[in-house]
Coordinates of C-alpha atoms and ligand atoms in Angstrom, one line a residue:
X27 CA 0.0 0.0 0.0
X28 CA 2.6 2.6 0.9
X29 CA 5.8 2.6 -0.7
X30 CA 8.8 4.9 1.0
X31 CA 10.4 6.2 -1.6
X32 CA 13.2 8.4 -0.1
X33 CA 14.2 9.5 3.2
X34 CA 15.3 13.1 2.9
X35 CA 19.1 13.6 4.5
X36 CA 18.9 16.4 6.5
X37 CA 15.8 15.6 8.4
X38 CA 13.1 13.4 9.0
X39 CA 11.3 14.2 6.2
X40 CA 10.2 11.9 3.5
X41 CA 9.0 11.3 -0.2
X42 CA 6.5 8.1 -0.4
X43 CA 3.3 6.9 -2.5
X44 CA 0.4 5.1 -1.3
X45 CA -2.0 2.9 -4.0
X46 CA -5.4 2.5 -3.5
X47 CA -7.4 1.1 -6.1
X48 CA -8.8 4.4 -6.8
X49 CA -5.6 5.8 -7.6
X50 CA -2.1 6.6 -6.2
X51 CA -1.2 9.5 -4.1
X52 CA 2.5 11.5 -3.4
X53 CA 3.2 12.1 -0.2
X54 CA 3.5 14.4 2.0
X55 CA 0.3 15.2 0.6
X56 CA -2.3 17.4 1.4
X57 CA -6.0 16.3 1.7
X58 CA -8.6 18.6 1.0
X59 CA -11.7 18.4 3.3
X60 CA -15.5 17.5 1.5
X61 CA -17.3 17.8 5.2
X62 CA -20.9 17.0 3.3
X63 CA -19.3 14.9 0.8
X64 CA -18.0 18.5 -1.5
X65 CA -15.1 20.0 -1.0
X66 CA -17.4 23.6 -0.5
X67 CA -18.2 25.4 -3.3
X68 CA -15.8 24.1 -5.8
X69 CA -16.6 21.8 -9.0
X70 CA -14.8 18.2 -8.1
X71 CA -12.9 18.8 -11.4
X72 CA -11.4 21.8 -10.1
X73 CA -10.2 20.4 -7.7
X74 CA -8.6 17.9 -9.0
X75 CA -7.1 19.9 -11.9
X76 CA -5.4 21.8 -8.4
X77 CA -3.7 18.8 -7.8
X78 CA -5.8 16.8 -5.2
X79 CA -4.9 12.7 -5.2
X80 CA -7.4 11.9 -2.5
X81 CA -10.0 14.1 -0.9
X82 CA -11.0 13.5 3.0
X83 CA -14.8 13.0 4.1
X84 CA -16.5 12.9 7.6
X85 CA -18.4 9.6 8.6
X86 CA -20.5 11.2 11.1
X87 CA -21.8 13.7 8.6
X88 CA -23.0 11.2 5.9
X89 CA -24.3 9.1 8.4
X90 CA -26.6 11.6 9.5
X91 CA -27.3 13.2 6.1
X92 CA -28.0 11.9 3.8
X93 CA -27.9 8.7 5.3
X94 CA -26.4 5.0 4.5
X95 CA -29.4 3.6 2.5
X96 CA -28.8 6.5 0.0
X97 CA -25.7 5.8 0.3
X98 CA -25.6 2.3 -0.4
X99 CA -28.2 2.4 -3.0
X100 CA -26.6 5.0 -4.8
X101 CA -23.5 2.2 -4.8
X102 CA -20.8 3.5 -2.4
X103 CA -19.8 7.4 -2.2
X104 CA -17.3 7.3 -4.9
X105 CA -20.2 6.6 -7.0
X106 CA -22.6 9.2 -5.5
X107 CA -20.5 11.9 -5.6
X108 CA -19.0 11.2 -9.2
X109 CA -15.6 11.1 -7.7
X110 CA -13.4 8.4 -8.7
X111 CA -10.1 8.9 -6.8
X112 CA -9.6 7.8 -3.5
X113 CA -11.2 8.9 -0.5
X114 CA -10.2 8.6 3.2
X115 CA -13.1 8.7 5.7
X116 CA -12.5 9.7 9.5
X117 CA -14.6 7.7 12.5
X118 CA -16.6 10.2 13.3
X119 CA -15.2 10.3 16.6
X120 CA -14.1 13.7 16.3
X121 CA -17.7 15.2 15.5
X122 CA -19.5 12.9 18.1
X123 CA -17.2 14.4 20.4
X124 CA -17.5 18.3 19.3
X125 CA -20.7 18.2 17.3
X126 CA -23.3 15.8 18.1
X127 CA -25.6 16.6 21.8
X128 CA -25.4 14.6 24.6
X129 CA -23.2 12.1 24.0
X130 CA -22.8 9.1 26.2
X131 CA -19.6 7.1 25.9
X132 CA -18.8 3.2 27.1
X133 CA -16.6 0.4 26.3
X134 CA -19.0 -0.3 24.0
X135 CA -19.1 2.4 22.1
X136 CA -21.3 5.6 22.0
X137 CA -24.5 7.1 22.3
X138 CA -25.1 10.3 20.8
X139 CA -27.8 12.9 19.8
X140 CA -27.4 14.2 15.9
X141 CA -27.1 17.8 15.6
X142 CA -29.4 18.0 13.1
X143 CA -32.7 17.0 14.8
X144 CA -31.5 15.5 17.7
X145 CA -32.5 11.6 17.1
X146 CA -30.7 9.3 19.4
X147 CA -28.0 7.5 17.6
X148 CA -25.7 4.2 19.1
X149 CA -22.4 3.3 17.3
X150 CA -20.1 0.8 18.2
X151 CA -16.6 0.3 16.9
X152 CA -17.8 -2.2 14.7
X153 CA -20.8 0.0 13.2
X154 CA -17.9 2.5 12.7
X155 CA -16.4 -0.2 10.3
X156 CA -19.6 -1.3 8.6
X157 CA -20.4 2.2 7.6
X158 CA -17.1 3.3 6.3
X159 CA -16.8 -0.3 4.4
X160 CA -20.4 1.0 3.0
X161 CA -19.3 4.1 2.1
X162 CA -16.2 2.5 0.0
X163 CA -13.6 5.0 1.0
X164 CA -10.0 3.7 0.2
X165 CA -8.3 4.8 4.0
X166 CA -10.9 4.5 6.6
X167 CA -10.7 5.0 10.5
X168 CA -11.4 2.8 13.4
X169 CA -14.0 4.6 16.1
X170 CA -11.3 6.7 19.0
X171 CA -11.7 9.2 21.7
X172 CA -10.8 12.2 21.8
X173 CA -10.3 14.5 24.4
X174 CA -10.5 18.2 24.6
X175 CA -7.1 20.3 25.8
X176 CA -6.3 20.9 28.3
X177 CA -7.4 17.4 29.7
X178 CA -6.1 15.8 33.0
X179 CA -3.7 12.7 32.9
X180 CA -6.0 10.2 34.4
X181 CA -8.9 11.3 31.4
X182 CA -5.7 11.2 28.9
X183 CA -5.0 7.3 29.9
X184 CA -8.9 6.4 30.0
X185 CA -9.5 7.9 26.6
X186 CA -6.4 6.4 25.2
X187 CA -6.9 2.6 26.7
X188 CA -10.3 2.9 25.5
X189 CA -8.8 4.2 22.0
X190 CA -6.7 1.0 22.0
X191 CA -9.7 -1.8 22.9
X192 CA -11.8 0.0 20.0
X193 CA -9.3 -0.3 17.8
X194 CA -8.6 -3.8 18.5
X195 CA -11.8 -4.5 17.9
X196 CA -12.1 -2.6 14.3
X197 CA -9.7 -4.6 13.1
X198 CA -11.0 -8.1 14.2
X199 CA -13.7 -6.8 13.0
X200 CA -12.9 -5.2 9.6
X201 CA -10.5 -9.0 9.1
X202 CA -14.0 -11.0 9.7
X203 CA -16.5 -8.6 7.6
X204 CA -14.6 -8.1 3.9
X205 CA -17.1 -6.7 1.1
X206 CA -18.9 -3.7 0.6
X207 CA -18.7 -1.7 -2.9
X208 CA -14.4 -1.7 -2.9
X209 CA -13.3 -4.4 -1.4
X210 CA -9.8 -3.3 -0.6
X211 CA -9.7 -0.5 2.3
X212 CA -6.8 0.3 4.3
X213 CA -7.5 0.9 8.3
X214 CA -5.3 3.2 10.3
X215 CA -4.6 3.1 13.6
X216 CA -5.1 6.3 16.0
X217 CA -2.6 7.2 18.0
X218 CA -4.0 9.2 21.2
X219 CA -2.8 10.0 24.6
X220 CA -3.2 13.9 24.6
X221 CA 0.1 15.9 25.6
X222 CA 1.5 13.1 27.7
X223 CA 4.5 11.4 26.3
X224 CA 4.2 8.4 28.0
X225 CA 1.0 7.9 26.7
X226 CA 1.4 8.3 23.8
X227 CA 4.6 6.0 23.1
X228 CA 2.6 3.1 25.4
X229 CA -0.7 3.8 22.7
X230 CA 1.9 4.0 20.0
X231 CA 3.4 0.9 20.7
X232 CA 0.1 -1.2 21.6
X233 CA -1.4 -0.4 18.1
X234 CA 2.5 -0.7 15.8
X235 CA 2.2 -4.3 17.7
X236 CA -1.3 -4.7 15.8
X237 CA 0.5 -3.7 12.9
X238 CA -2.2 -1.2 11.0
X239 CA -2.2 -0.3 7.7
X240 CA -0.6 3.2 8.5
X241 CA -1.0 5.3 11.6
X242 CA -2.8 8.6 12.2
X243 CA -1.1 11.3 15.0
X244 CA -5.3 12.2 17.1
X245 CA -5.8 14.3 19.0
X246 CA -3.5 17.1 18.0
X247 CA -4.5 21.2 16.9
X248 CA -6.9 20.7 19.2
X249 CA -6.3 24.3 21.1
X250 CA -3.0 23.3 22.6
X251 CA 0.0 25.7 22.0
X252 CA 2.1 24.9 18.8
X253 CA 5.1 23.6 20.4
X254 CA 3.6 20.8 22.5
X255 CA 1.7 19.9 19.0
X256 CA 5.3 19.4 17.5
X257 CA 6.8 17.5 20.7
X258 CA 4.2 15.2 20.1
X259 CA 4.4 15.1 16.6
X260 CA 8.1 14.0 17.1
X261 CA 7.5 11.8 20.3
X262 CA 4.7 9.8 18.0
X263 CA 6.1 9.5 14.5
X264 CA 9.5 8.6 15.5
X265 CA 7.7 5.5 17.1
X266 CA 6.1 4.6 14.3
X267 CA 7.2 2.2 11.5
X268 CA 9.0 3.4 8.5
X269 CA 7.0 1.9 6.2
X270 CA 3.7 2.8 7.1
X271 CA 2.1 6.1 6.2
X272 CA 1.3 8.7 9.2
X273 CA -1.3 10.9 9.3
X274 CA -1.3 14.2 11.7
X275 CA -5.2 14.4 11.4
X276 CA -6.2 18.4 11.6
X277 CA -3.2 19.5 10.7
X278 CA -2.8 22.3 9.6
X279 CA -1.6 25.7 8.8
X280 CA 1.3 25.9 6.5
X281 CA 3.9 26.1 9.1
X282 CA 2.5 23.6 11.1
X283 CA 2.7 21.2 7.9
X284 CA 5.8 22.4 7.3
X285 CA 7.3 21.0 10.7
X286 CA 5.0 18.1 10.8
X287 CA 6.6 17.3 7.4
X288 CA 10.2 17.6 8.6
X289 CA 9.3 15.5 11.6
X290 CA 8.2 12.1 9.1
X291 CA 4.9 12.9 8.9
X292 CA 2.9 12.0 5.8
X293 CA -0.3 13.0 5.1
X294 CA -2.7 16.3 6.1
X295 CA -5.9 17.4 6.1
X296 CA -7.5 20.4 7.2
X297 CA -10.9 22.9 6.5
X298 CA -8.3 25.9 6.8
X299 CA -8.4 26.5 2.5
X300 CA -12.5 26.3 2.5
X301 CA -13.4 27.7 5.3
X302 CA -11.1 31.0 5.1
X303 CA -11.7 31.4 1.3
X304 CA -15.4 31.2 2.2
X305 CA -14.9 34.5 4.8
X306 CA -12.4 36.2 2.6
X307 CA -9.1 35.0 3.8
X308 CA -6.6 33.8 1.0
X309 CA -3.3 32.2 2.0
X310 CA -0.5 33.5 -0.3
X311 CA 3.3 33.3 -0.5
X312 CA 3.7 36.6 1.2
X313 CA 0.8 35.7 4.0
X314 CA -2.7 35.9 4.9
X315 CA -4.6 38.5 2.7
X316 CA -7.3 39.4 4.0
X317 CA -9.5 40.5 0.9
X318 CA -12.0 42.9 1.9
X319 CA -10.0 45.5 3.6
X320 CA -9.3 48.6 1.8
X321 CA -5.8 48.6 0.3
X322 CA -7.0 46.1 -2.0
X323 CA -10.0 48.9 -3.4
X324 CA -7.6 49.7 -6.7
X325 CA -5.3 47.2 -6.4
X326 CA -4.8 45.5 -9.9
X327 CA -2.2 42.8 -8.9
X328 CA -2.9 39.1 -8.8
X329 CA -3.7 38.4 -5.5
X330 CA -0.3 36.0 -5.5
X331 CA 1.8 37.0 -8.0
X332 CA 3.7 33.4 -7.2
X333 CA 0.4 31.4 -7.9
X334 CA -0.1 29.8 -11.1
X335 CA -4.1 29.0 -10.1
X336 CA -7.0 30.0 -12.6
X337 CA -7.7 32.7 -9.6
X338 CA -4.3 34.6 -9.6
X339 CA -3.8 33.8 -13.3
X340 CA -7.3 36.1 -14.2
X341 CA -8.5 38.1 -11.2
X342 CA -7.3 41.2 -9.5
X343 CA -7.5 41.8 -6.2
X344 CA -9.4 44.9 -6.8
X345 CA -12.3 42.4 -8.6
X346 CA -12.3 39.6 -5.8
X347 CA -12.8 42.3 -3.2
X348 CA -15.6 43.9 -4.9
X349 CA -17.2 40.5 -5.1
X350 CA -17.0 40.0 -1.4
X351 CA -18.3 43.2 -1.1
X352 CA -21.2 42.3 -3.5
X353 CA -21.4 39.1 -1.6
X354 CA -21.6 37.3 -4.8
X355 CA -20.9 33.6 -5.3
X356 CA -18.2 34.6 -7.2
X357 CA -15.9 35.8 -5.2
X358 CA -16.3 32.4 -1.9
X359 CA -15.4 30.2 -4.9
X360 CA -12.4 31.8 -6.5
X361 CA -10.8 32.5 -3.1
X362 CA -11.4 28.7 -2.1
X363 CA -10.1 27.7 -5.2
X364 CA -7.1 29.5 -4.8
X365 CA -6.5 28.5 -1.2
X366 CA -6.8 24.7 -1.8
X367 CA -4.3 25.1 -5.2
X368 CA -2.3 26.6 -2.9
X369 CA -1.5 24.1 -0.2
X370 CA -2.0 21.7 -3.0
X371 CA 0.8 23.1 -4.4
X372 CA 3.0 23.8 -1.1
X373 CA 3.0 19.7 -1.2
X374 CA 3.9 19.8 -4.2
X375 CA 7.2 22.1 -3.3
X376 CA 7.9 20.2 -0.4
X377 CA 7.7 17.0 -2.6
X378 CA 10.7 18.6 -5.0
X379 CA 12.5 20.3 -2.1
X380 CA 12.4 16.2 -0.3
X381 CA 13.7 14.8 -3.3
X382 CA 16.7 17.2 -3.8
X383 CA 17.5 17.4 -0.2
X384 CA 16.8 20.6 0.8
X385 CA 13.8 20.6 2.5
X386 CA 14.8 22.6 5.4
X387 CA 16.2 25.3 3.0
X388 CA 12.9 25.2 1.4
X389 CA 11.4 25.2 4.7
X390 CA 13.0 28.5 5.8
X391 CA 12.7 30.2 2.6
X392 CA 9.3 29.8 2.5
X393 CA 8.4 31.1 6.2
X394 CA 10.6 34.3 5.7
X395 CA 8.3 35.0 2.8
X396 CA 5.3 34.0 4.5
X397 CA 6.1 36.2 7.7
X398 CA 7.8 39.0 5.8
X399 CA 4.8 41.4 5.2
X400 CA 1.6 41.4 7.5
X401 CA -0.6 42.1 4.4
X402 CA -3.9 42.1 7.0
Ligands
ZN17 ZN1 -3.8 31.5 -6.8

C-alpha cells in the first residue's frame, strides 16, 4: 500500500506513495476536506485539476445526512458523488465528540444525539467499520476518543486505553467482515494520549504491535500551543514504523505542515483553505490577505503573484474584493479555489524540495516570505 520512496538527509522528512485502487497519491500530501461529501463550493474537477490525489470526508456527517441507505443504493460514495479517486473517511469520533448533543460514551461504544434534529443515535466500533466499508472510502478509520485540551492525565490514559480496545476490535472486526462496494480499504490506527509522552509511546506501541495499515497522530491542533503539537508530533512518529504512512489528522496551517513534514509525517488534512476562502481569507506566499479591507480597493495585482491557479492567473484583487463586497458567489469560490491550489501546491514544493535534499532550505525560505509582510 505505501511505498517509501526516499528519506530526505537532513531531516526526518520523506517522499512516499500510497496505491489505493482508486488511484495513487505522493506524499507528503495534502487532503482537502469534503465535510458533506463536497469540498465547498468548488466543481470536483477543479479540484482535481489543483492537484488533489485523495479528498477526505466525515463519517459522522453522511451518516446523519443523507444517510447510509442513500448511500448504499446510490452504490458507495465514490459513486454518489461522481468522484473516482480515492477517499479517506474519519470515525466520526471527532464530530461525536464536538458536534453531536449529549453524548454518552462506554466500552461499548457511543450514544449520541445528531445535531441536526437530535435523534438518538448508538455506534459501536464495529458500526464504525460497517459504515465506512459501506461508504467505499479507500483509508478508513477505526472509532477513537478524543479529548478536549487541556485534559487531566488520568482522562488522557482512560481515553487512550479505551482508543486501544476499539481499535482492536475494528480490526477483528474489519478481518472477519470483507465486502462492501471496494473491497480493498486500508484501516489506520489512532494514535491518542493527549500531551503526555508516555501515553502516547505506550498507545503507540500497543497499536504498531497490531500492525495497522498506517497510523494517524489524534488528538492534536486541538487548542493546545504549537510547540507541545510538535513535541508530540516528534515523540509519535519517531515510534512509528518506516513503512507505514502517518497521518497528523487536523493539521494544519502551512507552518505547522511544514514542521509536521520535517518531523516524518505524511499525510494532512485540514478545513483551513475552505473555510477561510469562504470568509475572505486567501493564504498566499507573502501571508494571509485578508481580501475585503481597503488597500485592496484599486489594487490591480494578482492576489499571489507566485500562484499559477486560474484565480491569480485572471483576477485582481481589486475584482475579488468587490465581489466580497457584492457578496456574490463569485468571489467564496475563487478564493477557495485559490486557497486549496495553494496548499496543493505547497506539497507539491515540499515533494521537489524532499527529493533534492533541501527541505529545510525550502522550509526557511518559505516562512521568511510567509512572515515577511503582514498584508492584514
Ligand atoms: Zn492562486
Amino acid at each position: 500500500m505505501f511505498k517509501l520512496i526516499h528519506q530526505e538527509k537532513n531531516s526526518r522528512a520523506r517522499l512516499g506513495k500510497i496505491s489505493t485502487s482508486h488511484g495513487e497519491i505522493d506524499t507528503p500530501c495534502f487532503m482537502p476536506v469534503g465535510t458533506h461529501a463536497t469540498i465547498k463550493g468548488l466543481y470536483p474537477k477543479d479540484v482535481l485539476e489543483s492537484g488533489a490525489q485523495i479528498m477526505l470526508s466525515n463519517t459522522y456527517h453522511l451518516f446523519l445526512r443523507p444517510g447510509m441507505d442513500v448511500i448504499r443504493k446510490a452504490g458507495g460514495l465514490h459513486k454518489f458523488i461522481s468522484w473516482d479517486r480515492p477517499i479517506l473517511t474519519d470515525s466520526g469520533g471527532f464530530q461525536i465528540f464536538s458536534l453531536a448533543l449529549l453524548r454518552k460514551l462506554s466500552d461499548k461504544g457511543v450514544e449520541f444525539q445528531s445535531h441536526i434534529d437530535g435523534f438518538r443515535h448508538f455506534l459501536s466500533p464495529e458500526d464504525i467499520i460497517d459504515i465506512q466499508r459501506d461508504l467505499g472510502s479507500d483509508i478508513i478509520m477505526p472509532l477513537d476518543e478524543c479529548v478536549h485540551y487541556p485534559c487531566s492525565r488520568f482522562q488522557a490514559e482512560v481515553a487512550m486505553q479505551r482508543t486501544i480496545n476499539w481499535a482492536k476490535r475494528s480490526k477483528r472486526h474489519k478481518e472477519e467482515n470483507r465486502g462492501g462496494p471496494d473491497k480493498k480499504q486500508f484501516l489506520f490506527g489512532i494514535v491518542q494520549g493527549a500531551t503526555y509522552e508516555d501515553l502516547r509511546c505506550a498507545c503507540a506501541k500497543e497499536l504498531v504491535d497490531m500492525d495497522f495499515e498506517g497510523y494517524s497522530i489524534g488528538g492534536v491542533s486541538v487548542g493546545e500551543p504549537s510547540n507541545l503539537i510538535y513535541n508530540m508530533l516528534d515523540t509519535t512518529a519517531s515510534l512509528l514504523p518506516v513503512q507505514r504512512p502517518r497521518y497528523a489528522m487536523g493539521i494544519g496551517y502551512p507552518q505547522d505542515i511544514l514542521e509536521a513534514v520535517e518531523r516524518g509525517v505524511d499525510m494532512f488534512d485540514c478545513v483551513v483553505p475552505t473555510r477561510y476562502g469562504r470568509n475572505g481569507t486567501a493564504f498566499t506566499s507573502k501571508g494571509k490577505v485578508k481580501i475585503v479591507n481597503s488597500p485592496y480597493i484599486e489594487d490591480f495585482e494578482a492576489l499571489d503573484e507566485k500562484c499559477s491557479c486560474y484565480t491569480c492567473k485572471t483576477f485582481s484583487r481589486a475584482y475579488l474584493r468587490h465581489l466580497f463586497n457584492a457578496q456574490e458567489m463569485l468571489g467564496l469560490t475563487l478564493l477557495s479555489l485559490h486557497n486549496v491550489y495553494f496548499f496543493l501546491d505547497l506539497m507539491r514544493k515540499i515533494r521537489g524540495a524532499i527529493k533534492d535534499n533541501c527541505f529545510l532550505e525550502f522550509k526557511n525560505d518559505f516562512l521568511e516570505d510567509y512572515f515577511s509582510a503582514d498584508l492584514l
